[in-house]
mmCIF file of C-alpha atoms and ligand atoms in Angstrom:
data_model
loop_
_atom_site.group_PDB
_atom_site.id
_atom_site.type_symbol
_atom_site.label_atom_id
_atom_site.label_comp_id
_atom_site.label_asym_id
_atom_site.label_seq_id
_atom_site.Cartn_x
_atom_site.Cartn_y
_atom_site.Cartn_z
ATOM 1 C CA MET A 1356 2.706 -29.844 3.538
ATOM 2 C CA THR A 1357 4.821 -26.660 3.825
ATOM 3 C CA PRO A 1358 2.579 -23.675 3.093
ATOM 4 C CA ILE A 1359 3.359 -21.634 -0.013
ATOM 5 C CA TYR A 1360 2.610 -18.032 0.817
ATOM 6 C CA LEU A 1361 1.260 -16.230 -2.267
ATOM 7 C CA ASP A 1362 -0.560 -13.331 -0.608
ATOM 8 C CA HIS A 1363 2.114 -10.619 -0.695
ATOM 9 C CA ALA A 1364 -0.412 -8.015 -1.860
ATOM 10 C CA ALA A 1365 -2.056 -8.365 1.553
ATOM 11 C CA THR A 1366 1.189 -8.350 3.517
ATOM 12 C CA SER A 1367 4.735 -9.532 2.952
ATOM 13 C CA PHE A 1368 5.958 -12.731 4.541
ATOM 14 C CA PRO A 1369 8.728 -13.433 5.421
ATOM 15 C CA LYS A 1370 9.954 -10.061 6.624
ATOM 16 C CA ALA A 1371 13.343 -8.560 5.778
ATOM 17 C CA PRO A 1372 16.318 -10.079 7.623
ATOM 18 C CA GLY A 1373 16.995 -8.125 10.808
ATOM 19 C CA THR A 1374 13.392 -6.906 11.292
ATOM 20 C CA THR A 1375 12.450 -9.197 14.167
ATOM 21 C CA GLU A 1376 15.830 -8.739 15.866
ATOM 22 C CA ALA A 1377 15.461 -4.946 15.743
ATOM 23 C CA MET A 1378 12.000 -5.125 17.322
ATOM 24 C CA VAL A 1379 13.209 -7.478 20.051
ATOM 25 C CA HIS A 1380 16.195 -5.191 20.654
ATOM 26 C CA TYR A 1381 13.888 -2.212 21.155
ATOM 27 C CA LEU A 1382 11.534 -4.075 23.486
ATOM 28 C CA THR A 1383 14.247 -5.719 25.577
ATOM 29 C CA GLN A 1384 17.184 -3.287 25.475
ATOM 30 C CA VAL A 1385 15.882 0.216 24.699
ATOM 31 C CA GLY A 1386 12.302 0.661 25.878
ATOM 32 C CA ALA A 1387 12.378 4.467 25.893
ATOM 33 C CA SER A 1388 10.017 6.878 24.158
ATOM 34 C CA VAL A 1389 11.203 9.587 21.775
ATOM 35 C CA ASN A 1390 11.186 13.385 22.188
ATOM 36 C CA ARG A 1391 10.320 12.939 25.822
ATOM 37 C CA GLY A 1392 13.570 12.141 27.625
ATOM 38 C CA VAL A 1393 17.162 13.313 27.482
ATOM 39 C CA TYR A 1394 18.702 10.040 28.628
ATOM 40 C CA HIS A 1395 20.820 7.981 26.291
ATOM 41 C CA SER A 1396 18.240 5.340 25.278
ATOM 42 C CA ALA A 1397 15.680 8.043 24.393
ATOM 43 C CA GLN A 1398 18.307 9.745 22.216
ATOM 44 C CA GLN A 1399 19.053 6.407 20.561
ATOM 45 C CA ALA A 1400 15.348 5.888 19.777
ATOM 46 C CA GLY A 1401 15.230 9.403 18.281
ATOM 47 C CA LEU A 1402 18.162 8.553 16.040
ATOM 48 C CA VAL A 1403 16.455 5.393 14.785
ATOM 49 C CA CYS A 1404 13.355 7.471 13.876
ATOM 50 C CA LEU A 1405 15.587 9.885 12.002
ATOM 51 C CA SER A 1406 17.420 7.085 10.234
ATOM 52 C CA LEU A 1407 14.075 5.628 9.101
ATOM 53 C CA ARG A 1408 12.926 8.981 7.732
ATOM 54 C CA GLU A 1409 16.262 9.458 5.951
ATOM 55 C CA THR A 1410 16.250 6.012 4.352
ATOM 56 C CA LEU A 1411 12.654 6.479 3.170
ATOM 57 C CA CYS A 1412 13.609 9.836 1.647
ATOM 58 C CA GLU A 1413 16.540 8.186 -0.103
ATOM 59 C CA LEU A 1414 14.350 5.359 -1.428
ATOM 60 C CA PHE A 1415 11.609 7.645 -2.724
ATOM 61 C CA HIS A 1416 13.689 10.673 -3.744
ATOM 62 C CA HIS A 1417 12.661 13.313 -1.254
ATOM 63 C CA ASP A 1418 15.172 15.785 0.089
ATOM 64 C CA ASP A 1419 13.626 16.656 3.464
ATOM 65 C CA PRO A 1420 13.272 13.967 6.192
ATOM 66 C CA THR A 1421 11.083 16.275 8.297
ATOM 67 C CA CYS A 1422 8.396 15.889 5.598
ATOM 68 C CA CYS A 1423 8.477 12.117 6.055
ATOM 69 C CA LEU A 1424 5.754 11.364 8.591
ATOM 70 C CA LEU A 1425 5.639 8.045 10.405
ATOM 71 C CA THR A 1426 2.061 6.758 10.374
ATOM 72 C CA PRO A 1427 0.306 3.518 11.296
ATOM 73 C CA GLY A 1428 0.017 2.638 7.584
ATOM 74 C CA ALA A 1429 -1.132 3.637 4.112
ATOM 75 C CA THR A 1430 -4.794 3.998 5.112
ATOM 76 C CA TRP A 1431 -3.810 6.418 7.846
ATOM 77 C CA GLY A 1432 -1.655 8.505 5.490
ATOM 78 C CA ILE A 1433 -4.392 8.670 2.850
ATOM 79 C CA ASN A 1434 -6.872 9.840 5.495
ATOM 80 C CA LEU A 1435 -4.434 12.495 6.746
ATOM 81 C CA VAL A 1436 -4.296 13.968 3.254
ATOM 82 C CA LEU A 1437 -7.988 13.727 2.343
ATOM 83 C CA ARG A 1438 -9.283 14.992 5.686
ATOM 84 C CA GLY A 1439 -6.549 17.538 6.270
ATOM 85 C CA LEU A 1440 -6.785 19.136 2.831
ATOM 86 C CA LEU A 1441 -10.325 19.015 1.487
ATOM 87 C CA LYS A 1442 -12.921 21.670 2.258
ATOM 88 C CA THR A 1443 -16.559 22.137 1.265
ATOM 89 C CA GLY A 1444 -16.811 22.748 -2.473
ATOM 90 C CA ASP A 1445 -13.580 20.927 -3.326
ATOM 91 C CA HIS A 1446 -13.504 18.298 -6.058
ATOM 92 C CA VAL A 1447 -11.268 15.223 -6.225
ATOM 93 C CA LEU A 1448 -10.333 12.897 -9.068
ATOM 94 C CA VAL A 1449 -9.696 9.222 -8.421
ATOM 95 C CA SER A 1450 -9.250 6.297 -10.782
ATOM 96 C CA SER A 1451 -11.906 3.637 -11.216
ATOM 97 C CA MET A 1452 -9.426 1.158 -9.660
ATOM 98 C CA GLU A 1453 -9.227 2.620 -6.162
ATOM 99 C CA HIS A 1454 -9.073 0.688 -2.924
ATOM 100 C CA ASN A 1455 -11.545 1.467 -0.138
ATOM 101 C CA ALA A 1456 -8.667 3.155 1.716
ATOM 102 C CA VAL A 1457 -9.394 6.062 -0.670
ATOM 103 C CA MET A 1458 -13.072 5.500 -1.453
ATOM 104 C CA ARG A 1459 -14.476 5.165 2.065
ATOM 105 C CA PRO A 1460 -13.046 8.456 3.372
ATOM 106 C CA LEU A 1461 -14.229 10.143 0.171
ATOM 107 C CA ARG A 1462 -17.726 8.730 0.649
ATOM 108 C CA GLN A 1463 -17.711 10.139 4.192
ATOM 109 C CA LEU A 1464 -16.475 13.509 2.957
ATOM 110 C CA GLU A 1465 -19.385 13.741 0.515
ATOM 111 C CA ALA A 1466 -21.519 14.698 3.524
ATOM 112 C CA PHE A 1467 -19.335 17.844 3.857
ATOM 113 C CA GLY A 1468 -19.895 18.965 0.260
ATOM 114 C CA ILE A 1469 -16.771 17.390 -1.222
ATOM 115 C CA THR A 1470 -17.328 15.707 -4.587
ATOM 116 C CA PHE A 1471 -15.322 13.303 -6.684
ATOM 117 C CA ASP A 1472 -15.214 11.819 -10.171
ATOM 118 C CA ARG A 1473 -13.716 8.542 -11.257
ATOM 119 C CA ILE A 1474 -11.265 8.605 -14.146
ATOM 120 C CA PRO A 1475 -12.102 5.599 -16.333
ATOM 121 C CA CYS A 1476 -9.599 2.757 -16.702
ATOM 122 C CA ASP A 1477 -9.485 0.101 -19.409
ATOM 123 C CA GLY A 1478 -10.334 -3.582 -18.951
ATOM 124 C CA ASP A 1479 -6.852 -4.298 -17.545
ATOM 125 C CA GLY A 1480 -7.001 -1.388 -15.088
ATOM 126 C CA TYR A 1481 -4.872 1.229 -16.883
ATOM 127 C CA LEU A 1482 -5.929 4.849 -16.471
ATOM 128 C CA ASP A 1483 -7.202 6.903 -19.421
ATOM 129 C CA LEU A 1484 -4.924 9.955 -19.184
ATOM 130 C CA SER A 1485 -6.844 12.035 -21.727
ATOM 131 C CA ALA A 1486 -10.078 11.458 -19.771
ATOM 132 C CA MET A 1487 -8.233 12.579 -16.641
ATOM 133 C CA GLU A 1488 -7.351 15.889 -18.220
ATOM 134 C CA ARG A 1489 -10.943 16.434 -19.391
ATOM 135 C CA LEU A 1490 -12.338 15.711 -15.902
ATOM 136 C CA ILE A 1491 -10.250 18.366 -14.129
ATOM 137 C CA ARG A 1492 -12.457 21.257 -13.005
ATOM 138 C CA PRO A 1493 -11.607 24.701 -11.623
ATOM 139 C CA ASN A 1494 -12.399 23.404 -8.103
ATOM 140 C CA THR A 1495 -10.363 20.177 -8.454
ATOM 141 C CA ARG A 1496 -7.974 20.239 -5.512
ATOM 142 C CA LEU A 1497 -6.521 16.746 -5.532
ATOM 143 C CA VAL A 1498 -5.921 13.709 -7.735
ATOM 144 C CA ALA A 1499 -5.694 10.516 -5.647
ATOM 145 C CA ILE A 1500 -4.494 7.448 -7.514
ATOM 146 C CA SER A 1501 -3.415 3.972 -6.564
ATOM 147 C CA HIS A 1502 -0.032 3.480 -8.252
ATOM 148 C CA SER A 1503 -0.772 -0.179 -8.832
ATOM 149 C CA SER A 1504 -4.044 -1.976 -8.439
ATOM 150 C CA ASN A 1505 -4.201 -4.557 -5.678
ATOM 151 C CA VAL A 1506 -6.565 -6.490 -7.964
ATOM 152 C CA SER A 1507 -5.132 -6.371 -11.503
ATOM 153 C CA GLY A 1508 -1.503 -5.404 -10.856
ATOM 154 C CA ALA A 1509 -1.642 -2.699 -13.566
ATOM 155 C CA VAL A 1510 0.892 0.057 -12.768
ATOM 156 C CA GLN A 1511 -0.201 3.588 -13.664
ATOM 157 C CA ASP A 1512 2.097 6.066 -15.369
ATOM 158 C CA ALA A 1513 2.699 8.199 -12.269
ATOM 159 C CA ALA A 1514 5.041 10.605 -14.079
ATOM 160 C CA ALA A 1515 2.371 11.410 -16.685
ATOM 161 C CA ILE A 1516 -0.285 11.886 -13.976
ATOM 162 C CA GLY A 1517 2.118 14.136 -12.059
ATOM 163 C CA ARG A 1518 2.753 16.266 -15.168
ATOM 164 C CA ILE A 1519 -0.988 16.835 -15.667
ATOM 165 C CA CYS A 1520 -1.452 17.680 -11.974
ATOM 166 C CA ARG A 1521 1.408 20.150 -12.080
ATOM 167 C CA ALA A 1522 0.082 21.811 -15.240
ATOM 168 C CA HIS A 1523 -3.302 22.341 -13.546
ATOM 169 C CA GLY A 1524 -1.993 23.277 -10.086
ATOM 170 C CA VAL A 1525 -3.626 20.241 -8.462
ATOM 171 C CA TYR A 1526 -2.102 18.189 -5.614
ATOM 172 C CA PHE A 1527 -1.218 14.578 -6.438
ATOM 173 C CA LEU A 1528 -1.645 11.846 -3.817
ATOM 174 C CA LEU A 1529 -0.126 8.516 -4.818
ATOM 175 C CA ASP A 1530 -1.298 5.449 -2.930
ATOM 176 C CA GLY A 1531 1.918 3.440 -2.926
ATOM 177 C CA ALA A 1532 0.474 0.473 -1.022
ATOM 178 C CA GLN A 1533 1.199 -1.953 -3.860
ATOM 179 C CA THR A 1534 4.368 -0.391 -5.250
ATOM 180 C CA GLY A 1535 6.415 0.894 -2.293
ATOM 181 C CA GLY A 1536 9.425 -1.458 -2.325
ATOM 182 C CA HIS A 1537 8.242 -3.283 -5.465
ATOM 183 C CA TRP A 1538 8.529 -0.543 -8.047
ATOM 184 C CA PRO A 1539 10.769 2.555 -8.275
ATOM 185 C CA ILE A 1540 9.040 5.783 -7.184
ATOM 186 C CA ASP A 1541 10.728 9.141 -7.605
ATOM 187 C CA MET A 1542 8.615 11.736 -5.797
ATOM 188 C CA GLN A 1543 10.400 14.667 -7.361
ATOM 189 C CA ALA A 1544 10.577 13.416 -10.951
ATOM 190 C CA MET A 1545 6.968 12.168 -10.812
ATOM 191 C CA GLY A 1546 5.622 15.383 -9.287
ATOM 192 C CA ILE A 1547 4.054 13.573 -6.324
ATOM 193 C CA SER A 1548 2.710 15.804 -3.536
ATOM 194 C CA ALA A 1549 1.943 12.964 -1.112
ATOM 195 C CA LEU A 1550 3.068 9.351 -1.091
ATOM 196 C CA ALA A 1551 1.243 7.010 1.296
ATOM 197 C CA LEU A 1552 3.109 3.808 2.186
ATOM 198 C CA PRO A 1553 2.458 0.804 4.379
ATOM 199 C CA GLY A 1554 5.546 -0.600 6.092
ATOM 200 C CA HIS A 1555 4.307 -4.184 6.020
ATOM 201 C CA LYS A 1556 4.045 -4.861 2.283
ATOM 202 C CA GLY A 1557 6.892 -4.226 -0.175
ATOM 203 C CA LEU A 1558 9.008 -2.500 2.467
ATOM 204 C CA LEU A 1559 9.103 -5.865 4.296
ATOM 205 C CA GLY A 1560 8.523 -4.443 7.767
ATOM 206 C CA PRO A 1561 5.961 -5.169 10.477
ATOM 207 C CA GLN A 1562 2.278 -4.228 10.480
ATOM 208 C CA GLY A 1563 1.014 -1.046 12.134
ATOM 209 C CA ILE A 1564 3.737 1.256 10.858
ATOM 210 C CA GLY A 1565 4.098 3.133 7.575
ATOM 211 C CA ALA A 1566 4.913 6.543 6.209
ATOM 212 C CA LEU A 1567 3.446 9.557 4.477
ATOM 213 C CA LEU A 1568 5.939 11.598 2.487
ATOM 214 C CA LEU A 1569 4.707 15.091 1.747
ATOM 215 C CA SER A 1570 5.970 17.836 -0.505
ATOM 216 C CA ARG A 1571 6.904 20.890 1.569
ATOM 217 C CA SER A 1572 4.066 22.904 0.024
ATOM 218 C CA LEU A 1573 1.394 20.296 0.867
ATOM 219 C CA ALA A 1574 2.841 19.759 4.359
ATOM 220 C CA GLU A 1575 2.459 23.465 5.051
ATOM 221 C CA THR A 1576 -1.104 23.589 3.651
ATOM 222 C CA LEU A 1577 -2.436 20.471 5.323
ATOM 223 C CA SER A 1578 -4.250 20.733 8.680
ATOM 224 C CA PRO A 1579 -3.424 18.021 11.208
ATOM 225 C CA VAL A 1580 -6.376 15.682 11.712
ATOM 226 C CA VAL A 1581 -5.214 14.283 15.050
ATOM 227 C CA THR A 1582 -3.539 16.588 17.581
ATOM 228 C CA GLY A 1583 -2.014 16.102 21.005
ATOM 229 C CA GLY A 1584 1.254 15.887 22.897
ATOM 230 C CA THR A 1585 4.429 15.798 20.864
ATOM 231 C CA GLY A 1586 7.006 16.114 23.634
ATOM 232 C CA SER A 1587 7.933 19.433 22.004
ATOM 233 C CA ALA A 1588 6.660 23.012 22.577
ATOM 234 C CA SER A 1589 5.078 21.778 25.813
ATOM 235 C CA HIS A 1590 4.432 25.345 27.008
ATOM 236 C CA THR A 1591 1.547 25.762 24.564
ATOM 237 C CA GLU A 1592 -1.833 24.054 24.174
ATOM 238 C CA TYR A 1593 -1.699 24.604 20.420
ATOM 239 C CA GLN A 1594 -0.288 22.002 18.040
ATOM 240 C CA PRO A 1595 3.200 22.988 16.823
ATOM 241 C CA ASP A 1596 3.212 23.919 13.141
ATOM 242 C CA TYR A 1597 6.691 22.574 12.449
ATOM 243 C CA LEU A 1598 7.398 19.199 10.894
ATOM 244 C CA PRO A 1599 7.094 16.342 11.576
ATOM 245 C CA ASP A 1600 5.603 17.217 15.020
ATOM 246 C CA LYS A 1601 2.590 18.937 13.423
ATOM 247 C CA PHE A 1602 1.319 15.531 12.269
ATOM 248 C CA GLU A 1603 2.797 13.138 14.840
ATOM 249 C CA PRO A 1604 0.988 13.517 18.180
ATOM 250 C CA GLY A 1605 1.119 10.797 20.801
ATOM 251 C CA THR A 1606 3.698 8.143 21.570
ATOM 252 C CA PRO A 1607 4.646 6.413 18.333
ATOM 253 C CA ASN A 1608 4.838 2.695 17.553
ATOM 254 C CA LEU A 1609 8.507 2.322 18.460
ATOM 255 C CA PRO A 1610 8.775 -1.461 18.105
ATOM 256 C CA GLY A 1611 7.318 -0.963 14.607
ATOM 257 C CA ILE A 1612 9.686 1.901 13.867
ATOM 258 C CA TYR A 1613 12.714 -0.198 14.868
ATOM 259 C CA GLY A 1614 11.472 -3.109 12.735
ATOM 260 C CA LEU A 1615 10.737 -0.938 9.722
ATOM 261 C CA GLU A 1616 14.042 0.897 10.030
ATOM 262 C CA ALA A 1617 15.900 -2.414 9.767
ATOM 263 C CA ALA A 1618 13.640 -3.555 6.912
ATOM 264 C CA VAL A 1619 14.091 -0.429 4.784
ATOM 265 C CA ARG A 1620 17.857 -0.557 5.270
ATOM 266 C CA PHE A 1621 17.700 -4.045 3.776
ATOM 267 C CA VAL A 1622 15.454 -2.871 0.906
ATOM 268 C CA ALA A 1623 17.769 0.081 0.235
ATOM 269 C CA SER A 1624 20.893 -2.091 0.298
ATOM 270 C CA ARG A 1625 19.406 -4.389 -2.340
ATOM 271 C CA GLY A 1626 17.790 -1.598 -4.325
ATOM 272 C CA ILE A 1627 14.124 -1.443 -5.369
ATOM 273 C CA GLU A 1628 15.064 -2.085 -8.989
ATOM 274 C CA ALA A 1629 16.419 -5.519 -7.966
ATOM 275 C CA PHE A 1630 13.065 -6.388 -6.376
ATOM 276 C CA ARG A 1631 11.229 -5.222 -9.473
ATOM 277 C CA LYS A 1632 13.421 -7.316 -11.798
ATOM 278 C CA GLU A 1633 13.065 -10.428 -9.683
ATOM 279 C CA GLU A 1634 9.283 -10.051 -9.417
ATOM 280 C CA GLN A 1635 8.964 -9.384 -13.153
ATOM 281 C CA GLU A 1636 10.811 -12.615 -13.900
ATOM 282 C CA LEU A 1637 8.408 -14.484 -11.611
ATOM 283 C CA SER A 1638 5.488 -12.736 -13.348
ATOM 284 C CA ARG A 1639 6.770 -13.715 -16.770
ATOM 285 C CA ARG A 1640 7.054 -17.367 -15.688
ATOM 286 C CA PHE A 1641 3.546 -17.331 -14.201
ATOM 287 C CA LEU A 1642 1.994 -15.684 -17.276
ATOM 288 C CA ASP A 1643 3.775 -18.095 -19.640
ATOM 289 C CA GLY A 1644 2.332 -21.001 -17.685
ATOM 290 C CA LEU A 1645 -1.164 -19.506 -17.519
ATOM 291 C CA LYS A 1646 -1.301 -19.188 -21.321
ATOM 292 C CA ASP A 1647 -1.507 -22.986 -21.554
ATOM 293 C CA ILE A 1648 -4.468 -23.247 -19.182
ATOM 294 C CA ASP A 1649 -7.872 -22.919 -20.845
ATOM 295 C CA ARG A 1650 -10.573 -22.545 -18.264
ATOM 296 C CA ILE A 1651 -9.358 -19.493 -16.376
ATOM 297 C CA HIS A 1652 -9.786 -15.770 -16.921
ATOM 298 C CA LEU A 1653 -7.015 -13.349 -15.931
ATOM 299 C CA ALA A 1654 -8.482 -10.013 -14.782
ATOM 300 C CA GLY A 1655 -5.507 -7.827 -15.631
ATOM 301 C CA PRO A 1656 -2.651 -7.385 -18.108
ATOM 302 C CA TRP A 1657 -0.971 -10.366 -19.795
ATOM 303 C CA ASP A 1658 2.197 -8.346 -20.385
ATOM 304 C CA HIS A 1659 4.627 -8.796 -17.480
ATOM 305 C CA ARG A 1660 6.257 -5.383 -17.921
ATOM 306 C CA ASP A 1661 3.898 -2.604 -16.715
ATOM 307 C CA ARG A 1662 2.487 -4.638 -13.882
ATOM 308 C CA THR A 1663 3.304 -5.829 -10.401
ATOM 309 C CA ALA A 1664 3.260 -9.510 -9.463
ATOM 310 C CA VAL A 1665 -0.426 -9.428 -8.463
ATOM 311 C CA PHE A 1666 -2.712 -11.743 -10.462
ATOM 312 C CA SER A 1667 -6.465 -12.024 -10.155
ATOM 313 C CA LEU A 1668 -7.927 -15.189 -11.613
ATOM 314 C CA ASP A 1669 -11.534 -16.026 -12.214
ATOM 315 C CA PHE A 1670 -12.443 -19.689 -12.594
ATOM 316 C CA PRO A 1671 -15.642 -19.425 -14.696
ATOM 317 C CA GLY A 1672 -18.414 -21.710 -13.529
ATOM 318 C CA GLN A 1673 -16.685 -22.333 -10.197
ATOM 319 C CA ASP A 1674 -16.898 -20.663 -6.805
ATOM 320 C CA ASN A 1675 -13.750 -18.607 -6.241
ATOM 321 C CA ALA A 1676 -13.973 -19.004 -2.457
ATOM 322 C CA GLU A 1677 -14.018 -22.766 -2.881
ATOM 323 C CA ILE A 1678 -11.016 -22.586 -5.219
ATOM 324 C CA ALA A 1679 -9.055 -20.584 -2.610
ATOM 325 C CA TRP A 1680 -10.040 -23.074 0.077
ATOM 326 C CA ARG A 1681 -8.964 -26.035 -2.100
ATOM 327 C CA LEU A 1682 -5.709 -24.255 -2.935
ATOM 328 C CA GLU A 1683 -4.914 -24.232 0.751
ATOM 329 C CA THR A 1684 -6.251 -27.599 1.835
ATOM 330 C CA GLU A 1685 -5.121 -29.660 -1.174
ATOM 331 C CA PHE A 1686 -1.973 -27.799 -2.250
ATOM 332 C CA GLY A 1687 -0.878 -25.685 0.739
ATOM 333 C CA ILE A 1688 -1.130 -22.518 -1.378
ATOM 334 C CA LEU A 1689 -2.262 -19.358 0.431
ATOM 335 C CA THR A 1690 -4.144 -16.812 -1.701
ATOM 336 C CA ARG A 1691 -6.918 -14.287 -1.156
ATOM 337 C CA CYS A 1692 -10.332 -14.511 -2.771
ATOM 338 C CA GLY A 1693 -13.246 -12.071 -2.992
ATOM 339 C CA LEU A 1694 -13.302 -8.371 -3.776
ATOM 340 C CA HIS A 1695 -10.043 -7.319 -2.083
ATOM 341 C CA CYS A 1696 -11.525 -4.107 -0.552
ATOM 342 C CA ALA A 1697 -11.790 -2.703 -4.080
ATOM 343 C CA PRO A 1698 -15.350 -3.043 -5.458
ATOM 344 C CA SER A 1699 -14.775 -0.293 -8.023
ATOM 345 C CA ALA A 1700 -11.719 -2.118 -9.399
ATOM 346 C CA HIS A 1701 -13.707 -5.320 -9.781
ATOM 347 C CA LYS A 1702 -16.489 -3.399 -11.553
ATOM 348 C CA THR A 1703 -13.894 -1.996 -13.960
ATOM 349 C CA LEU A 1704 -12.472 -5.446 -14.626
ATOM 350 C CA GLY A 1705 -15.902 -7.111 -14.984
ATOM 351 C CA THR A 1706 -15.434 -9.370 -11.953
ATOM 352 C CA PHE A 1707 -18.003 -7.783 -9.626
ATOM 353 C CA PRO A 1708 -19.660 -9.127 -7.470
ATOM 354 C CA HIS A 1709 -18.202 -12.642 -7.654
ATOM 355 C CA GLY A 1710 -14.585 -11.466 -7.300
ATOM 356 C CA THR A 1711 -11.452 -13.422 -8.076
ATOM 357 C CA VAL A 1712 -8.729 -15.551 -6.529
ATOM 358 C CA ARG A 1713 -5.625 -13.402 -6.136
ATOM 359 C CA PHE A 1714 -2.098 -14.810 -6.355
ATOM 360 C CA SER A 1715 0.571 -12.284 -5.399
ATOM 361 C CA PHE A 1716 4.326 -12.766 -5.296
ATOM 362 C CA GLY A 1717 7.116 -10.984 -3.503
ATOM 363 C CA PHE A 1718 10.226 -11.378 -1.375
ATOM 364 C CA GLY A 1719 10.735 -15.103 -0.750
ATOM 365 C CA THR A 1720 8.657 -16.325 -3.718
ATOM 366 C CA THR A 1721 10.593 -18.872 -5.780
ATOM 367 C CA GLU A 1722 10.228 -20.400 -9.251
ATOM 368 C CA HIS A 1723 9.212 -23.593 -7.512
ATOM 369 C CA HIS A 1724 6.313 -21.723 -5.840
ATOM 370 C CA ILE A 1725 5.178 -20.416 -9.232
ATOM 371 C CA ASP A 1726 5.319 -23.873 -10.788
ATOM 372 C CA SER A 1727 3.376 -25.357 -7.872
ATOM 373 C CA ALA A 1728 0.709 -22.659 -8.244
ATOM 374 C CA LEU A 1729 0.444 -23.309 -11.984
ATOM 375 C CA GLU A 1730 0.074 -27.026 -11.452
ATOM 376 C CA ALA A 1731 -2.665 -26.459 -8.860
ATOM 377 C CA ILE A 1732 -4.492 -24.008 -11.158
ATOM 378 C CA ARG A 1733 -4.284 -26.534 -14.007
ATOM 379 C CA ILE A 1734 -5.854 -29.256 -11.858
ATOM 380 C CA LEU A 1735 -8.548 -27.035 -10.292
ATOM 381 C CA SER A 1736 -9.571 -25.386 -13.540
ATOM 382 C CA SER A 1737 -10.172 -28.716 -15.236
ATOM 383 C CA ASP A 1738 -12.657 -29.906 -12.556
HETATM 384 N N1 PMP B 913 -4.307 0.866 -0.994
HETATM 385 C C1 PMP B 913 -4.141 -0.302 -1.630
HETATM 386 C C2 PMP B 913 -4.104 -0.329 -3.128
HETATM 387 C C3 PMP B 913 -3.999 -1.485 -0.896
HETATM 388 O O1 PMP B 913 -3.837 -2.649 -1.519
HETATM 389 C C4 PMP B 913 -4.025 -1.411 0.522
HETATM 390 C C5 PMP B 913 -3.879 -2.658 1.370
HETATM 391 N N2 PMP B 913 -4.635 -3.740 0.972
HETATM 392 C C6 PMP B 913 -4.179 -0.153 1.126
HETATM 393 C C7 PMP B 913 -4.315 0.954 0.341
HETATM 394 C C8 PMP B 913 -4.215 -0.004 2.614
HETATM 395 O O2 PMP B 913 -3.006 -0.373 3.206
HETATM 396 P P1 PMP B 913 -2.949 -0.594 4.799
HETATM 397 O O3 PMP B 913 -3.991 -1.650 5.091
HETATM 398 O O4 PMP B 913 -1.588 -1.112 5.039
HETATM 399 O O5 PMP B 913 -3.236 0.681 5.444
#
């Protein structure tokens, strides 16, 4: 039985063409670090880092590659913003759909006198924008929102959130873990101050590398959380305040950078809109099929338009973990069950604490995969 990989919300598989080759090329032919040598291979590695920053800026509409930080992933970028910005007495707004990548650092920061409120979302996971405006306080410093829920797939109206943030002089952190590469993001038009991205999901690169794109004003305000050698300004023991060195101490993940650079060139050559269209067609097919199946509950929107291809299903009266196990052992279908690191999202959707079985589609998913999943759901739900 050939496995059918339907867990793209966790990580993409397969990766973009050229990703593996670029990583092997680095490890076997280049091998040098960046910013630390003047020989040719070190210069080449520096150029690949620059190319990655430039392509990310092009994809997400930012005009300054020095404000594109290379990080180990979305979680890292989110932490850089929360810990580097917030001070005692500051207040943060989040949605009720956040991932623990946002909630756990905020829970830790509570001990330092930082408070937060959750903006309510409806039963599909869409944010209540008027409630957001009412919850802003004079000490609100940041709004941190997941662009699309990794549980329900609902995509928030980032442009509207950005407008409210701008009107109130509040920074806007967008967690792009579920939309980077899947859904168009225009940092400038949407008024985004910080965009945290993993390289291994919609950008189709390897794990352990991602990016944090910062507006110039936030980049200048933010304190670096981790400091150390940058290969630059080596005469001083103080962290340089110029970008990106201010936030990039230590030797970076160069195999990851080479892999991601190749992957984002592929994503850019195809265009994010093409990925969105393809995934929306798959979503439409899946939703059409689900409508004919009685004994399942979809925790998320039935409309294929303002959503990503992430579908959480509850099989009432059955154990979701057992369903996921049977999906693999009887049908070769790989999904993820449980609470998906997002207890607050499941509370919002009414699926806490039992969780759901999540089917998520992406690069490489075919109509045949969707039909196989529907057939399996039909059989399992009727047991
Ligand atoms: N936010 C959301 C909404 C996510 O789905 C994830 C990954 N599951 C993250 C943040 C964290 O991403 P990473 O594990 O790549 O740091």
